[in-house]
GROMACS .gro file of C-alpha atoms in nm:
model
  344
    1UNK     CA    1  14.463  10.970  11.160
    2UNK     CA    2  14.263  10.680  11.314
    3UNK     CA    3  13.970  10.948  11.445
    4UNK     CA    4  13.947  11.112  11.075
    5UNK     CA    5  13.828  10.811  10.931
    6UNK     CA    6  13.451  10.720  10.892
    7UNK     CA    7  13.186  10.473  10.750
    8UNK     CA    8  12.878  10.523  10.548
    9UNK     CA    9  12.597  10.231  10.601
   10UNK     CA   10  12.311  10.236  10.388
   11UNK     CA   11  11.983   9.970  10.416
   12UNK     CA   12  11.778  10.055  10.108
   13UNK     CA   13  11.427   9.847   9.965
   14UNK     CA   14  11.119   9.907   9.832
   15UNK     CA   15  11.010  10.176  10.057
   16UNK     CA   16  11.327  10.363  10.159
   17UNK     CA   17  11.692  10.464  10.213
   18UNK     CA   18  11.846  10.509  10.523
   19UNK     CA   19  12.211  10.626  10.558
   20UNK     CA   20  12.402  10.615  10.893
   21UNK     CA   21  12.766  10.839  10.907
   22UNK     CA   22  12.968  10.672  11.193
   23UNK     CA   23  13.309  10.758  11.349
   24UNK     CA   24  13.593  10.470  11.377
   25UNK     CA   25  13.514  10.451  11.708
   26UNK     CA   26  13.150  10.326  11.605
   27UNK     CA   27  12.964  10.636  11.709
   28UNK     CA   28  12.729  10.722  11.441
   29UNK     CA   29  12.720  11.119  11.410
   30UNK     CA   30  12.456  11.174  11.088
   31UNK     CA   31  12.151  11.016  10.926
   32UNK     CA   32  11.989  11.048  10.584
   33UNK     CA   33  11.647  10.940  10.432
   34UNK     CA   34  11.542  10.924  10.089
   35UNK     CA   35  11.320  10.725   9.880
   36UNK     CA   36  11.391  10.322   9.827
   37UNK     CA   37  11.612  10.219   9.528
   38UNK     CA   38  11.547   9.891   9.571
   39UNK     CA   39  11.451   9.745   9.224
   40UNK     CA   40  11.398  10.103   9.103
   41UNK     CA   41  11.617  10.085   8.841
   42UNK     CA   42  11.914   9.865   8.648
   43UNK     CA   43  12.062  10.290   8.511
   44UNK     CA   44  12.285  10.354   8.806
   45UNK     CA   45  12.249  10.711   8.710
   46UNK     CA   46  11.862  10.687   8.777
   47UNK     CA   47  11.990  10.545   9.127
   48UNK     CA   48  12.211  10.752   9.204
   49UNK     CA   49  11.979  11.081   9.143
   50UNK     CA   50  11.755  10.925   9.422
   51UNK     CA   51  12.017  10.854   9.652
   52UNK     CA   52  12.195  11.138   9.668
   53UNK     CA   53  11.927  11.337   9.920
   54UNK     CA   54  11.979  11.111  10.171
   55UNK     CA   55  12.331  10.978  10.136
   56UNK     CA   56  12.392  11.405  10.105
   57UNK     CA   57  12.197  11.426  10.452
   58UNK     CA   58  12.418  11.205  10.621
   59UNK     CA   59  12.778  11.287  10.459
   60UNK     CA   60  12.691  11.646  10.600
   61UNK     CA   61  12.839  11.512  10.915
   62UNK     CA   62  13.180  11.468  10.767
   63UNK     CA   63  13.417  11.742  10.922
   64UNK     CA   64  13.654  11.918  10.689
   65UNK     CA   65  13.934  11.606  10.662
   66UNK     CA   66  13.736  11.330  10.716
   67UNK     CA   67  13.778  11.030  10.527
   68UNK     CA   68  13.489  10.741  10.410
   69UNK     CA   69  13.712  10.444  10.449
   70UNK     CA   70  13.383  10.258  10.374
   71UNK     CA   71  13.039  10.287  10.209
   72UNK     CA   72  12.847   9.958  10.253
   73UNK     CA   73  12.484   9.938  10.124
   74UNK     CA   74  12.194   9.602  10.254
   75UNK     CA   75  11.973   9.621   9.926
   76UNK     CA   76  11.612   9.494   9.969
   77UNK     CA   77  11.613   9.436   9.561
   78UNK     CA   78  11.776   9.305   9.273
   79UNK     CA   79  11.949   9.619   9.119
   80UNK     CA   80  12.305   9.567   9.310
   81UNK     CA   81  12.534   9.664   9.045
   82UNK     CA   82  12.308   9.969   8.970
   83UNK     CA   83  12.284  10.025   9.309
   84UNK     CA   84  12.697  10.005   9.385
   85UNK     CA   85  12.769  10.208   9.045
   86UNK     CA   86  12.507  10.469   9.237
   87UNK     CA   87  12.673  10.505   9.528
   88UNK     CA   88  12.959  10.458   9.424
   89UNK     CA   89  12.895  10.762   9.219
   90UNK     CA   90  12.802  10.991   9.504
   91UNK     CA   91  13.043  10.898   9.784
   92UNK     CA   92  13.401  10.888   9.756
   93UNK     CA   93  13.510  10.635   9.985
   94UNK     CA   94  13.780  10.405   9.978
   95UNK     CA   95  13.623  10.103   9.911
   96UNK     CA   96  13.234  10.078   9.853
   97UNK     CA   97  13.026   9.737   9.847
   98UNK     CA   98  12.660   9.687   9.824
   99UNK     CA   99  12.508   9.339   9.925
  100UNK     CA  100  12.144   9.210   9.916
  101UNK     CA  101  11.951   9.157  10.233
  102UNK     CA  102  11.883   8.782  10.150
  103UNK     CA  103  12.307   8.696  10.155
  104UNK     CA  104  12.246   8.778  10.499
  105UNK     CA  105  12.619   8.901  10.570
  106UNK     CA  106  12.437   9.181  10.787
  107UNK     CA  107  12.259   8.937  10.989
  108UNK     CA  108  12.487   8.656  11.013
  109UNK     CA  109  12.816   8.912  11.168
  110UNK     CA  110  12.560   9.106  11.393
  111UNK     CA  111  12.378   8.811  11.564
  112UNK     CA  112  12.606   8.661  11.799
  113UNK     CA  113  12.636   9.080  11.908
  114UNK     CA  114  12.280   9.135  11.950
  115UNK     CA  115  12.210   8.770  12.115
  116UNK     CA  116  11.978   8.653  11.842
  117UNK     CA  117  11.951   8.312  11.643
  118UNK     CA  118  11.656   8.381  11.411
  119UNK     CA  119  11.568   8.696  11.232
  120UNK     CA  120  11.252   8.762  11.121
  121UNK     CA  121  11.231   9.078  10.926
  122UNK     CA  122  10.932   9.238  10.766
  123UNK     CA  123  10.907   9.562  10.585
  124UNK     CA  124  10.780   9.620  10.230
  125UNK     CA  125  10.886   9.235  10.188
  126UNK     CA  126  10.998   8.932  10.406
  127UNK     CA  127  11.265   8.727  10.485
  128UNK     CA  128  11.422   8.518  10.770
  129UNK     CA  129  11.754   8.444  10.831
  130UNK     CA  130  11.910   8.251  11.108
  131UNK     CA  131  12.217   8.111  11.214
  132UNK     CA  132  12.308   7.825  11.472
  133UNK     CA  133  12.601   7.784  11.715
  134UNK     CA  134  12.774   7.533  11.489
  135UNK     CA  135  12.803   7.895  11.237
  136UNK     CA  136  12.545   7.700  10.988
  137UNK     CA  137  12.354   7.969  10.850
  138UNK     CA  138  12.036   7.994  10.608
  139UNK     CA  139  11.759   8.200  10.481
  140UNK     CA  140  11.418   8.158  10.431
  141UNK     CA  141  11.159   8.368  10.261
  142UNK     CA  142  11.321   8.642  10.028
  143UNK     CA  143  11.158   8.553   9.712
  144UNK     CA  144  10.991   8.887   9.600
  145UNK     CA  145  10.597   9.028   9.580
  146UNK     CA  146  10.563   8.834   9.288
  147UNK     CA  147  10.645   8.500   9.406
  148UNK     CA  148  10.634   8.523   9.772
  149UNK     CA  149  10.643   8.750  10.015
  150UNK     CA  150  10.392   8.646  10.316
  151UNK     CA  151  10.341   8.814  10.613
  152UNK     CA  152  10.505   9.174  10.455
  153UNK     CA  153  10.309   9.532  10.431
  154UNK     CA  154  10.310   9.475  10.062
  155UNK     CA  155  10.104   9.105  10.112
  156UNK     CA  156   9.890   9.262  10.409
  157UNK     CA  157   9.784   9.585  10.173
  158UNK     CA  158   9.744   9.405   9.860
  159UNK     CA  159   9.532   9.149  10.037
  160UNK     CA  160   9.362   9.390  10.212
  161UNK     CA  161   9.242   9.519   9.891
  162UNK     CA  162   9.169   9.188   9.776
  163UNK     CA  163   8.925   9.167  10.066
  164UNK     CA  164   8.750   9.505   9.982
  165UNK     CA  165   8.731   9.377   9.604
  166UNK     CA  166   8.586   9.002   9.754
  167UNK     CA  167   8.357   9.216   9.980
  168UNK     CA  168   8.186   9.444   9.672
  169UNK     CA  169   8.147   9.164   9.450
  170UNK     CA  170   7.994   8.934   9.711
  171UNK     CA  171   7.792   9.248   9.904
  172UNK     CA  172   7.962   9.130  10.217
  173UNK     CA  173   8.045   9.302  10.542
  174UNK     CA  174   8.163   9.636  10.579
  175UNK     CA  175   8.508   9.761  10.718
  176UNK     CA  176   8.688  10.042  10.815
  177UNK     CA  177   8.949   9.972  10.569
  178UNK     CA  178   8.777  10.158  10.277
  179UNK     CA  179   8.709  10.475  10.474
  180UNK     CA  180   9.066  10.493  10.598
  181UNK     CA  181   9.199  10.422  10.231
  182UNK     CA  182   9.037  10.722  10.108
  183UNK     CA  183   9.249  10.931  10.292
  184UNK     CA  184   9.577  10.808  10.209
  185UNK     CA  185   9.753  10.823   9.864
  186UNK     CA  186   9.675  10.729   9.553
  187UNK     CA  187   9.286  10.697   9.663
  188UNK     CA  188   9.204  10.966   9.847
  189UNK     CA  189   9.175  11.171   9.507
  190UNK     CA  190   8.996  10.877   9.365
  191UNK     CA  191   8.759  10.730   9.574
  192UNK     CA  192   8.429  10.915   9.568
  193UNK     CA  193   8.327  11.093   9.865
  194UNK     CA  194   8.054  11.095  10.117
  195UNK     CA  195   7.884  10.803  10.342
  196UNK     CA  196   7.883  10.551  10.042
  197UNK     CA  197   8.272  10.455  10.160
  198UNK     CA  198   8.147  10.349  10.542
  199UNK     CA  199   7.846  10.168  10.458
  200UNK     CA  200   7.849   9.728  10.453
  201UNK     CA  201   7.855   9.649  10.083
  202UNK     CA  202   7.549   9.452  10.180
  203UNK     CA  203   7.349   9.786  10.217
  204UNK     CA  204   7.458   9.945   9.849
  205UNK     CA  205   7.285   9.917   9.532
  206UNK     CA  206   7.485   9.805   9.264
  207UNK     CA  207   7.545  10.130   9.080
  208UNK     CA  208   7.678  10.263   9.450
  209UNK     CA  209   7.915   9.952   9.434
  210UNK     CA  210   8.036   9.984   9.096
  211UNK     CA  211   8.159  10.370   9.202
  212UNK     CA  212   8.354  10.248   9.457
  213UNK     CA  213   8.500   9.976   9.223
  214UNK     CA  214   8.590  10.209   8.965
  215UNK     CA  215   8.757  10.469   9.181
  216UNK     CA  216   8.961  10.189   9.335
  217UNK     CA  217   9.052  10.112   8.964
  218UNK     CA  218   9.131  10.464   8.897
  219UNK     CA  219   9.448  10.445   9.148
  220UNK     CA  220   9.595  10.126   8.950
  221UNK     CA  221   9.867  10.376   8.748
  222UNK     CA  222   9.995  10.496   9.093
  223UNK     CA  223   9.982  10.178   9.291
  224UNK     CA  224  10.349   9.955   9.323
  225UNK     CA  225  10.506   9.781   9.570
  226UNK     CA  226  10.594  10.085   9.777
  227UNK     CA  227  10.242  10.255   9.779
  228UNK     CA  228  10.086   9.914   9.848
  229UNK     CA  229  10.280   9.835  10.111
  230UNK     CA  230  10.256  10.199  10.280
  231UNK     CA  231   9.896  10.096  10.323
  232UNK     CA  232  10.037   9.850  10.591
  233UNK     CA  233  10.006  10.111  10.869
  234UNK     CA  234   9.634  10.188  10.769
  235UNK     CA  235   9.514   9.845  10.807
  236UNK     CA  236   9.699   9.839  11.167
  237UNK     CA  237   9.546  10.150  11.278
  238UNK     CA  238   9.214   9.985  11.190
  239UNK     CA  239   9.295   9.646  11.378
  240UNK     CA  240   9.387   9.868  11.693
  241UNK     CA  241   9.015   9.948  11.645
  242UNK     CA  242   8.903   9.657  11.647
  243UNK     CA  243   8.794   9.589  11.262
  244UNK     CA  244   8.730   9.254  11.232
  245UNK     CA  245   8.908   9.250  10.883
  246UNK     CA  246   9.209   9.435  10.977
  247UNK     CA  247   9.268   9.194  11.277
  248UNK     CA  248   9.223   8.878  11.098
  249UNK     CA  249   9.481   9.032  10.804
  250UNK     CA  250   9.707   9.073  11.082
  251UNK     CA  251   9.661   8.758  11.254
  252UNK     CA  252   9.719   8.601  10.913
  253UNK     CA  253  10.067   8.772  10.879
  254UNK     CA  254  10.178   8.690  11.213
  255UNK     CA  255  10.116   8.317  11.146
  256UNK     CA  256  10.323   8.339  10.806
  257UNK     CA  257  10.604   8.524  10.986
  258UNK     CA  258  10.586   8.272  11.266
  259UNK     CA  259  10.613   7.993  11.027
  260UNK     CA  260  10.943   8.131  10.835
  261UNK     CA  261  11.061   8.150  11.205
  262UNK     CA  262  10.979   7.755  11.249
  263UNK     CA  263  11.145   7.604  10.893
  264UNK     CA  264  11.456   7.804  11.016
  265UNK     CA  265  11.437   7.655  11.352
  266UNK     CA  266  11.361   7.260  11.224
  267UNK     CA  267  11.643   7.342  10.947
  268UNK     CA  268  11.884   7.479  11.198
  269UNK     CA  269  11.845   7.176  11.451
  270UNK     CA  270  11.785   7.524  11.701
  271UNK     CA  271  11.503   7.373  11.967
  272UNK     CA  272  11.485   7.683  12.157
  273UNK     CA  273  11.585   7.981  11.944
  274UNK     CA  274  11.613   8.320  12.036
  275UNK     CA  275  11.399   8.479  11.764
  276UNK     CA  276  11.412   8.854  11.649
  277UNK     CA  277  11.150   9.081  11.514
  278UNK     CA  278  11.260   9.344  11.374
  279UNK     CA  279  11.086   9.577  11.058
  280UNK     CA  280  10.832   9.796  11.056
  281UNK     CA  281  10.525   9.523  11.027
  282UNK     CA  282  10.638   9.448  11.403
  283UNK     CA  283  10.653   9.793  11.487
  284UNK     CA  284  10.259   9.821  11.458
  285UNK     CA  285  10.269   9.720  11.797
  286UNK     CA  286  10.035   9.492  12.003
  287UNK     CA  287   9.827   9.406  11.677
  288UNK     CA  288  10.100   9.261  11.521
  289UNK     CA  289  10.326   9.120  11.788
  290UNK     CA  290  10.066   8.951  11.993
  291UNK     CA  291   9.963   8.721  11.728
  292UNK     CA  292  10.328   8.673  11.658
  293UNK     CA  293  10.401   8.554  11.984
  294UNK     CA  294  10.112   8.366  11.991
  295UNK     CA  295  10.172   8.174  11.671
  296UNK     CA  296  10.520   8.136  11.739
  297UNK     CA  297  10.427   7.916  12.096
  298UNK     CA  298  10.225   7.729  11.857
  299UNK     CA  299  10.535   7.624  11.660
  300UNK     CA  300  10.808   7.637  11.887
  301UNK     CA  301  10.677   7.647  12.215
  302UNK     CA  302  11.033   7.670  12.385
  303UNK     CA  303  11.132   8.004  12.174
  304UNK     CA  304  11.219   8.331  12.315
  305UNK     CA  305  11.091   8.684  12.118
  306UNK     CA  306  11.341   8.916  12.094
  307UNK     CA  307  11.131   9.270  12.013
  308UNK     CA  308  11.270   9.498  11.750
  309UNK     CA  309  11.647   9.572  11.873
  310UNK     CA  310  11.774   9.525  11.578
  311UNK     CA  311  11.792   9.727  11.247
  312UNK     CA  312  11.973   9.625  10.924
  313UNK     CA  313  12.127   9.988  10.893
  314UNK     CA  314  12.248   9.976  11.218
  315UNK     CA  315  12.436   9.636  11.143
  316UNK     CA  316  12.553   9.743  10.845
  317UNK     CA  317  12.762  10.003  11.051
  318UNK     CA  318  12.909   9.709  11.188
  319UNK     CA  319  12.980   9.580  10.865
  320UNK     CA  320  13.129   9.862  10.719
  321UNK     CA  321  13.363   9.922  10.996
  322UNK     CA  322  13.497   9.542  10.917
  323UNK     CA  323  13.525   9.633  10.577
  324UNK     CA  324  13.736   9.964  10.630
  325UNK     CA  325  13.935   9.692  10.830
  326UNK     CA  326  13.869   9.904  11.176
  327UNK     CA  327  13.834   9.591  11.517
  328UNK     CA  328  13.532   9.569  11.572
  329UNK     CA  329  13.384   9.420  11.965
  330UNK     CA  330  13.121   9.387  12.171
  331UNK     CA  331  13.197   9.696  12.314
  332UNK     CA  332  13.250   9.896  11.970
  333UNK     CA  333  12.868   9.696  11.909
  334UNK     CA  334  12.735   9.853  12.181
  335UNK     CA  335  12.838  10.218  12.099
  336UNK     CA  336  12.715  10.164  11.770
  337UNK     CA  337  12.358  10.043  11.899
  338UNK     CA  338  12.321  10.344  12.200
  339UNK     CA  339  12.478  10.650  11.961
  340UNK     CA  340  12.245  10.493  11.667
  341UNK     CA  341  11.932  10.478  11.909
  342UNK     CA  342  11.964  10.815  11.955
  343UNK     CA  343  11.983  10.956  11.640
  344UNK     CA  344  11.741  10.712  11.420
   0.00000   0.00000   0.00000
């Protein structure tokens, strides 16, 4: 009954859920996305009413007879036992476990498969995690938006409005930020239209400015982690253009990132570490993992970048599959990786 049974992985935060079915064999057959339940609430029925789209989505791959021997879920948040209770709720698997992405038991089992040392991973927040060859392991980074959370799509949007705000107040330079802002939710029903929006602040009167500044205000009931940090992808698409703003936001992130990377390295005694960059703040591309590299050099000039190859709902596959007890090698790793690559 070997080939009836299969794992659910989920990787969950601020942002979003993603579920991955997989077969014993490691081929993952189904995915599932939803919103993030990270930190959304501590009632795991709450939870488990946003979960169930995408967990749904993916356990539509189950064949009539299939088993779950396992449901594992990464958590980018606090909520775990509301989160566990959740999905515990809407899969019935044999066993069910939900860790947070800062324990690192994702990163830690998956590394020596993917050829890594460091992981640096930014989404909605930011963390790295590394491990030597001695099987010393620690984590940097982690603490949360409201402590500390450098380098993530939630620092580079809310300091990207922080520079708009600066900007206004001090009738600085323009950018393309507040132009592209307006079309994206919550603003573009609350900034005002017209040309006032690409003018420099410089060139407004200060009726014109306080317009802008009150439609900005007018968003503040819809903006939290999530929506600030889905302005992450606005402020790249603006540095690919060249806005001087945008690019130095980036560069600022990339130096951040680059420095969790270091501490890791200096903790870990690692002089040349193979370092990973994996979220979607790396996934911007060029503008992001240019001045990564570049910063990186800086720090540890013998270190090797490893571009994203690595996702934490992909590893969690790999975790589950341990915890259903199934073996689990390098060549079960790679399945997982290929039949994953083509279905995420």
């Amino acid at each position: 009954m070997g080939e009836m049974r299969y794992v659910l992985a989920m990787d969950s935060g601020g942002s979003k859920t993603v579920c991955l079915l997989a077969r014993a064999d490691g081929t993952v057959i189904a995915v599932g996305r939803g919103r993030g339940v990270g930190n959304l609430s501590l009632d795991p029925a709450v939870v488990a009413e946003a979960l169930r789209p995408a967990v749904g989505k993916a356990l539509g791959g189950l064949p009539a007879g299939g088993r779950v021997a396992a449901a594992y879920g990464c958590l980018g948040g606090l909520n775990v036992e509301a989160v566990r209770e959740a999905l515990e709720s809407v899969v019935a698997a044999d066993c069910t476990e939900v860790q947070r992405e800062s324990s690192g038991e994702v990163v830690f089992a998956c590394a020596p498969l993917w050829g890594f040392d460091i992981a640096v991973m930014a989404g909605t927040g930011s963390i790295a995690l590394g491990i030597n060859a001695a099987g010393e392991s620690r984590v940097v980074g982690g603490w949360g938006a409201l402590i500390h959370d450098c380098g993530s799509g939630y620092a580079v949007g809310r300091q990207s409005l922080q520079a708009i705000a600066e900007a206004l107040d001090s009738r600085g330079e323009g950018s393309l930020l507040l132009t592209a802002f307006a079309e994206v939710p919550p603003f573009d029903h609350c900034l005002p239209r017209g040309p006032l929006l690409g003018m420099s602040p410089r060139d407004l009167d200060y009726g014109q400015r306080l317009a802008i500044k009150e439609g900005i205000k007018k968003a503040f009931p819809e903006l939290d982690r999530g929506s600030v940090a889905a302005l992450f992808p606005v402020v790249s698409a603006c540095a690919e253009q060249g806005d001087p703003l945008a690019v130095h936001l980036l560069d600022q992130a990339a130096r951040d990132l680059a420095l969790l990377a270091s501490m890791l390295a200096d903790e870990l005694a690692i002089a040349a570490p193979r370092v990973l960059a994996s979220g979607g703040v790396f996934r911007a591309g060029r503008c992001m993992m240019d001045p990564f590299r570049s910063s990186l050099s800086e720090l540890l000039p013998q270190a090797r970048v490893q571009e994203d190859g690595f996702a934490l709902v992909v590893g969690a596959v790999i975790v589950a599959l341990v915890k259903a007890g199934l073996p689990v090698d390098a060549a079960l790793a790679a399945r997982v990786r290929q039949s994953a690559a083509g279905i995420l």
